[in-house]
Short mmCIF file of C-alpha atoms and ligand atoms in Angstrom, two decimals:
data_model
loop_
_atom_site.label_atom_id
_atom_site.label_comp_id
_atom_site.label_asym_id
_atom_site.label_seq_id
_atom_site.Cartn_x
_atom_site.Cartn_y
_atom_site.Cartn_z
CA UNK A 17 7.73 8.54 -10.69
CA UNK A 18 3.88 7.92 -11.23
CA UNK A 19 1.73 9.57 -13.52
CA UNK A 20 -1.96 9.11 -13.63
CA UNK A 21 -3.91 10.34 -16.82
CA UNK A 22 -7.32 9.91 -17.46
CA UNK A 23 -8.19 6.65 -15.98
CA UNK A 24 -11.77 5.33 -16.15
CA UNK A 25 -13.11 2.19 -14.51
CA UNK A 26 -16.80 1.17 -14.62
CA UNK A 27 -18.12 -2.16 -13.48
CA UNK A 28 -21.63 -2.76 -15.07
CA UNK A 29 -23.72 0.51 -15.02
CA UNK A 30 -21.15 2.28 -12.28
CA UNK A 31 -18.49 3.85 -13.03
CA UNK A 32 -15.74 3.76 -10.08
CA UNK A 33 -13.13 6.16 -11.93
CA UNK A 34 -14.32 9.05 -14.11
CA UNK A 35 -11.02 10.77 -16.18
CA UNK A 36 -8.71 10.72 -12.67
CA UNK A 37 -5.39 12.35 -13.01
CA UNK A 38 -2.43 13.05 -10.79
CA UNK A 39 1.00 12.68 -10.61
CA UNK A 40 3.18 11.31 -7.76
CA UNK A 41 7.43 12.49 -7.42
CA UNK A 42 9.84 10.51 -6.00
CA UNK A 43 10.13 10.15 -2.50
CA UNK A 44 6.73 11.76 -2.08
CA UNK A 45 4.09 11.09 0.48
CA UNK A 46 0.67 11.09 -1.39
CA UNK A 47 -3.00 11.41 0.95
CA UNK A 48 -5.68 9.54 -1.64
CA UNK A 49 -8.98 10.26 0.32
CA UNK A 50 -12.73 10.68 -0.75
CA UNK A 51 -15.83 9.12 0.96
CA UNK A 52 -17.09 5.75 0.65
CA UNK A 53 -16.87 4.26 -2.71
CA UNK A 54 -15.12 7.11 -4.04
CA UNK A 55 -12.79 4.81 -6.39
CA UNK A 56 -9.64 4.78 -4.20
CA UNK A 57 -9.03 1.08 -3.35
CA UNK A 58 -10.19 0.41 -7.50
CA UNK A 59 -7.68 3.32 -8.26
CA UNK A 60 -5.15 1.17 -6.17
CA UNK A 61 -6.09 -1.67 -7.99
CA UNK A 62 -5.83 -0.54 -11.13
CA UNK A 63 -1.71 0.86 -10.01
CA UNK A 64 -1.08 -3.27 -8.52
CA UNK A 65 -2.89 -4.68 -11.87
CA UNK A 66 -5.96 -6.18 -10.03
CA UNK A 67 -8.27 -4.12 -12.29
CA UNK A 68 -7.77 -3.17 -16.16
CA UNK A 69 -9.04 0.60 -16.99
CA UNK A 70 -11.26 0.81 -19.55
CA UNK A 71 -9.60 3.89 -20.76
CA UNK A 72 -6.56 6.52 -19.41
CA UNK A 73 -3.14 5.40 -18.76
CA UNK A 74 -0.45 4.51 -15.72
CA UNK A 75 2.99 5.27 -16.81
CA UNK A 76 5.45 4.48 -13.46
CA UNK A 77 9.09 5.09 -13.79
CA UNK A 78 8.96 5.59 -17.54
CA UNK A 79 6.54 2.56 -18.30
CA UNK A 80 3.41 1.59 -19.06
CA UNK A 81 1.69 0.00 -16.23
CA UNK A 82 -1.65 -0.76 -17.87
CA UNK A 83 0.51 -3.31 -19.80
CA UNK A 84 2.28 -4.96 -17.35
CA UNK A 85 1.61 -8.43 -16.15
CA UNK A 86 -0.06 -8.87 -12.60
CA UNK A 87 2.56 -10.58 -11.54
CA UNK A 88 5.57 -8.08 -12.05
CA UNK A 89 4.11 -5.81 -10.32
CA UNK A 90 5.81 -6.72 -7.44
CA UNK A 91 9.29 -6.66 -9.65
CA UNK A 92 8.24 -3.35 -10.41
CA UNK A 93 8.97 -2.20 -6.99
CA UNK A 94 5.68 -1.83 -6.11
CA UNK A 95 4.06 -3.37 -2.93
CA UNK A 96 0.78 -2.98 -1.47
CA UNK A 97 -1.04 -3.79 1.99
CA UNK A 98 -4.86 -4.20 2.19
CA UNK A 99 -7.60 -2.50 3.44
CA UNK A 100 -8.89 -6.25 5.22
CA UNK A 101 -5.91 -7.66 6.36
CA UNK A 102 -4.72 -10.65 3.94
CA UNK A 103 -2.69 -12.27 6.70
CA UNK A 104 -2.70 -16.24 6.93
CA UNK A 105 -3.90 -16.73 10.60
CA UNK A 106 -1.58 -20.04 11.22
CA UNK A 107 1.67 -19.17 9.68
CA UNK A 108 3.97 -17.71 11.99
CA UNK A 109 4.48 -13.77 12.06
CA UNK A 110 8.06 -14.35 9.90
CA UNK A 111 6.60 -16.65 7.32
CA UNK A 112 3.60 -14.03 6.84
CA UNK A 113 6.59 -11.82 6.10
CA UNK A 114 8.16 -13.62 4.05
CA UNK A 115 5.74 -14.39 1.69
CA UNK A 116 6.24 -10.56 0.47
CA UNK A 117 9.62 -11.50 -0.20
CA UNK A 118 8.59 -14.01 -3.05
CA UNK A 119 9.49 -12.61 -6.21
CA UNK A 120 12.92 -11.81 -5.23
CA UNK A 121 14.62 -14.57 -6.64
CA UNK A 122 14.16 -18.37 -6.39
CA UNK A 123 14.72 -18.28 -2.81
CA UNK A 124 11.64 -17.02 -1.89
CA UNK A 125 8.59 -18.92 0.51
CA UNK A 126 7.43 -21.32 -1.70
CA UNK A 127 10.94 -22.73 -3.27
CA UNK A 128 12.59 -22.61 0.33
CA UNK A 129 12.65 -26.38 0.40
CA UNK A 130 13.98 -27.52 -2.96
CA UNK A 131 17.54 -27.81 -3.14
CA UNK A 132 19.11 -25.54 -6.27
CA UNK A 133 22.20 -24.14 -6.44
CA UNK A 134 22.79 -20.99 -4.31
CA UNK A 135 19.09 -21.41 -3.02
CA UNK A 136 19.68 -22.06 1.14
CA UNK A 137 21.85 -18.99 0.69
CA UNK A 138 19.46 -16.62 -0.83
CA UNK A 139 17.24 -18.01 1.37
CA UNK A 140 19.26 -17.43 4.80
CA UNK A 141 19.72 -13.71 3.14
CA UNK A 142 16.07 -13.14 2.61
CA UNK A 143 15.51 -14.76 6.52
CA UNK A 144 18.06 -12.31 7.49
CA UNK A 145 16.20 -9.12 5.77
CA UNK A 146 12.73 -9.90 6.92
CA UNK A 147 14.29 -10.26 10.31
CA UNK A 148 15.44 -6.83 10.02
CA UNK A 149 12.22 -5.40 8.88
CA UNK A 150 10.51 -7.12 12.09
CA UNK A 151 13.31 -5.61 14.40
CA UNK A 152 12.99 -2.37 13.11
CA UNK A 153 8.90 -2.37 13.68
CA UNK A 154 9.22 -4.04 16.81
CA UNK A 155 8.02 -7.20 16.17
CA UNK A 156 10.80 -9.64 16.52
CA UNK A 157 9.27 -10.58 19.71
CA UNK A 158 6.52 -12.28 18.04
CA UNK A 159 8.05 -13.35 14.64
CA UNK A 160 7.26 -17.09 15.95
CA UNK A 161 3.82 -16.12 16.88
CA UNK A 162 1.15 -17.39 14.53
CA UNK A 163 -0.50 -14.15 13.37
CA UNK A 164 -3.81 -15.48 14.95
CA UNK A 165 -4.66 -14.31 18.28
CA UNK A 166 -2.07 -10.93 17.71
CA UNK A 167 -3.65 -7.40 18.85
CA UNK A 168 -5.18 -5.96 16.10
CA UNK A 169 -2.62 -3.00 15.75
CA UNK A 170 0.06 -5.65 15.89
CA UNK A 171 -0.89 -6.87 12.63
CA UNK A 172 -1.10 -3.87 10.95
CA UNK A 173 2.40 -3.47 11.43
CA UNK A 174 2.82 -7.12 10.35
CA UNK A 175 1.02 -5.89 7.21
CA UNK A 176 3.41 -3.44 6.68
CA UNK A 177 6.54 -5.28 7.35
CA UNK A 178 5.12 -7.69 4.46
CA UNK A 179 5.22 -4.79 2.05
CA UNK A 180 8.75 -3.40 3.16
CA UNK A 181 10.38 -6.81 2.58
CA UNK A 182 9.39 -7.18 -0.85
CA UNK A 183 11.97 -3.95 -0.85
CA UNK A 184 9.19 -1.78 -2.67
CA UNK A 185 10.09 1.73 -3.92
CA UNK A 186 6.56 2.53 -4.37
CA UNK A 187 4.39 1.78 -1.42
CA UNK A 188 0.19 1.81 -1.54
CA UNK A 189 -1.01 1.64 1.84
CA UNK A 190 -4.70 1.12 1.84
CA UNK A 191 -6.38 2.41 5.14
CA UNK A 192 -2.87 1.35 7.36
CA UNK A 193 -4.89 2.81 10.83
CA UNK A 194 -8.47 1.69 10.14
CA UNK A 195 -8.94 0.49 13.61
CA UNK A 196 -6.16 1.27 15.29
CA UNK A 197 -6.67 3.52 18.77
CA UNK A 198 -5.06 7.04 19.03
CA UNK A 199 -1.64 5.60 20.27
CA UNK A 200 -1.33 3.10 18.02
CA UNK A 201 -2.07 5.93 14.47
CA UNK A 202 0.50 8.08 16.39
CA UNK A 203 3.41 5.46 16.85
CA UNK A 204 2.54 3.61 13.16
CA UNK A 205 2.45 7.57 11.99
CA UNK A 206 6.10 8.10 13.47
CA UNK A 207 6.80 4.19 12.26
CA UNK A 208 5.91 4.87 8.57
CA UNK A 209 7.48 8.41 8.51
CA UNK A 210 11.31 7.08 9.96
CA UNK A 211 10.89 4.10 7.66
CA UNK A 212 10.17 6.26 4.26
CA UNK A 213 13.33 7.81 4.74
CA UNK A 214 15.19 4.96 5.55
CA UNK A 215 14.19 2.93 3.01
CA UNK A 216 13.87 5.38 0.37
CA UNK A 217 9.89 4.98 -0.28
CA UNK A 218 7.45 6.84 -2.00
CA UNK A 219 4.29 6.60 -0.62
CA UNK A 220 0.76 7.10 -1.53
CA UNK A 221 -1.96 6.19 1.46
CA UNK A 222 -5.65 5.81 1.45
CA UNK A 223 -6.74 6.59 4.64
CA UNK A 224 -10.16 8.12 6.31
CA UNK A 225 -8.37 9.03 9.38
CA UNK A 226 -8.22 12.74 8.33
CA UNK A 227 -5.71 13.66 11.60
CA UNK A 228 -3.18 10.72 10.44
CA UNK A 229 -3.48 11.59 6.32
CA UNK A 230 -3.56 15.57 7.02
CA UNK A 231 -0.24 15.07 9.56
CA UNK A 232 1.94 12.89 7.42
CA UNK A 233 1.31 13.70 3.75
CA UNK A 234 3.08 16.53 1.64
CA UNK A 235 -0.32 16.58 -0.64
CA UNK A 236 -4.01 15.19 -1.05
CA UNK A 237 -5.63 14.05 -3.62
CA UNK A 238 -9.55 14.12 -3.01
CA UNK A 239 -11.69 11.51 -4.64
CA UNK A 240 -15.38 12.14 -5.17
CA UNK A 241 -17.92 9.69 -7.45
CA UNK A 242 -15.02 8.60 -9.22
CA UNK A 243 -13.63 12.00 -10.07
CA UNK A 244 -10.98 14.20 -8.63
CA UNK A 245 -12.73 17.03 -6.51
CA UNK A 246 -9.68 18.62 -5.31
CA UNK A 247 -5.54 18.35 -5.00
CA UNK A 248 -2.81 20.23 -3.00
CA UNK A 249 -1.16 20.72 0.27
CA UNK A 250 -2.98 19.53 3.19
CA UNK A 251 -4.26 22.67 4.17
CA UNK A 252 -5.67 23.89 1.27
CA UNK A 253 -7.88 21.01 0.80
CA UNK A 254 -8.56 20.65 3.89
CA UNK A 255 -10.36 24.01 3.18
CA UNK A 256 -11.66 23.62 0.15
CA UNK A 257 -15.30 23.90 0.30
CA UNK A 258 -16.04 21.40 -2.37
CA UNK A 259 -13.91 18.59 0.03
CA UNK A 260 -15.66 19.47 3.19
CA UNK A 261 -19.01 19.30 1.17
CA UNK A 262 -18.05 15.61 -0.54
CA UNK A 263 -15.94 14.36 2.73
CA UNK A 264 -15.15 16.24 5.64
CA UNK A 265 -18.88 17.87 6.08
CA UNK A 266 -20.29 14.44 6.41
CA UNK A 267 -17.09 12.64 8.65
P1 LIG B 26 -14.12 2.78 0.65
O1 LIG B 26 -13.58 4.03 1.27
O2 LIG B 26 -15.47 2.42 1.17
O3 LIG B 26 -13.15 1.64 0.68
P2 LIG B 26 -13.39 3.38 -2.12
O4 LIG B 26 -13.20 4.84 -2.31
O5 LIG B 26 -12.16 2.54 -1.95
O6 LIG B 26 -14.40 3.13 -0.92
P3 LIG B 26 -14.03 1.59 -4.27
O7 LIG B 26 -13.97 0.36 -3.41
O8 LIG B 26 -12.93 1.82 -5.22
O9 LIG B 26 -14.23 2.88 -3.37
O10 LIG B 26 -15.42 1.55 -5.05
C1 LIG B 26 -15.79 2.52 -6.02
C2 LIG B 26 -17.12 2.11 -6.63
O11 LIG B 26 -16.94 0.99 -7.48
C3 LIG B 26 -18.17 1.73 -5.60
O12 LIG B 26 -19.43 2.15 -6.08
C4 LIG B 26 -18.07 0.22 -5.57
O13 LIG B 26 -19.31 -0.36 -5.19
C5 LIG B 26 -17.73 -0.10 -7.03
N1 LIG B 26 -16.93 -1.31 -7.19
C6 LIG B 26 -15.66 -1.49 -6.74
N2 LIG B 26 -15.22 -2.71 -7.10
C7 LIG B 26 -16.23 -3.31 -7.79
C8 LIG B 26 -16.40 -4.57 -8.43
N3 LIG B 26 -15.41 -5.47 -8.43
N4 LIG B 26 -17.58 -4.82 -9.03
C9 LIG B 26 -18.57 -3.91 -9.04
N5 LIG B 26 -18.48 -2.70 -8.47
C10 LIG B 26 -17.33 -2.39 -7.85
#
């Protein structure tokens, strides 16, 4: 579904991504970890369009990613959260929701009010779905709620019900339980895993919470300075001295 080849990034004198390559399948669950400033939330932004590689290329579901506009990424069927929450503090939980539903047609957020043909329609549908995705990650009890004021883990969840609306196939979740207490990485671990299958995702997460990434991911890619230090099954690079030198050793 994703292929990765030889992507470099530098800003200025450093270079972020040095010749990364890796592949993701369908319906895959992909760890992306490496220590601070490792290059995973610029590798992520180079996937969602944010950044253009100096050299390398992204090819995702047969096509060139590197040439697609910012703005079809989302088209694409790719959807993203963030590693600092981009919430907007006074719109209600719903509306925050909704707002990842806006390239899907002319009903999305921003055109709910004007009156075209067939547009209160798609817009009751799209109500209807990101109703559905709150339900199902128990948050319809505070769709109303302005996203200020909500418990932290709460609006990680909203985060990710933002992402699932936009009806992504392939979802980047960039450090999901960053902050989040041991109950609340175990319940958005079993969240995430019932809603991959359900909704047919594949899934690549950046994530520093080695218990969470090393649980729910089939393999791990390990970022280091920019390069790739290691990839494979959990286990094995969980063991792989060069890892626990770059990463683990220093957790
Ligand atoms: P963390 O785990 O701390 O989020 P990371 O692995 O996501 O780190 P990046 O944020 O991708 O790492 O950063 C990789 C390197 O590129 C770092 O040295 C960072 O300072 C640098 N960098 C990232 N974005 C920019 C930018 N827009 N301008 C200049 N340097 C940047």
């Amino acid at each position: 579904m994703l292929e990765v080849h030889d992507l470099t990034v530098r800003f200025g004198g450093i270079t972020a991504l040095d010749g990364v390559g890796f592949g993701v399948a369908g319906g895959e669950m992909v760890g992306l970890i490496g220590p601070n400033g490792a290059g995973k939330t610029t590798l992520f932004n180079c996937l969602t369009r944010r950044c253009t590689p100096q050299s390398g290329s992204i090819t995702y579901e047969g096509r060139d990613l590197v040439a697609a506009a910012p703005h079809a990424i989302a088209g694409l069927g790719i959807a993203r959260t963030f590693q600092n929450l981009g919430l907007f503090p006074r719109l209600s939980v719903r509306d925050n929701v909704l707002v990842g539903a806006h390239h899907r047609g002319r009903a999305g957020f921003f055109s709910a009010g004007l009156r075209l043909p067939g547009v209160r329609r798609e817009e009751r549908a799209l109500r209807a779905d990101a109703d559905a995705v709150l339900e199902r990650l128990g948050l319809a009890g505070v769709a109303a709620h302005p996203a200020t004021g909500l418990p932290f883990g709460t609006l990680k969840r909203v985060e990710l019900a933002r992402a699932l609306v936009a009806r992504p196939r392939l979802l980047l979740l960039d450090e999901p339980v960053n902050g989040l207490n041991a109950a609340e990485v175990a319940e958005f671990a079993g969240t995430l895993e019932s809603v991959r299958a359900e909704y047919g995702l594949t899934v690549v997460v950046v994530e520093h919470h080695m218990g969470f990434v090393m649980g729910i991911c089939e393999r791990i890619v390990c970022l280091d300075f920019g390069r790739k230090i290691a990839e494979g099954p959990p286990e094995e690079v969980q063991r792989d001295p060069a890892v626990i030198e770059a990463y683990l050793g220093t957790a």
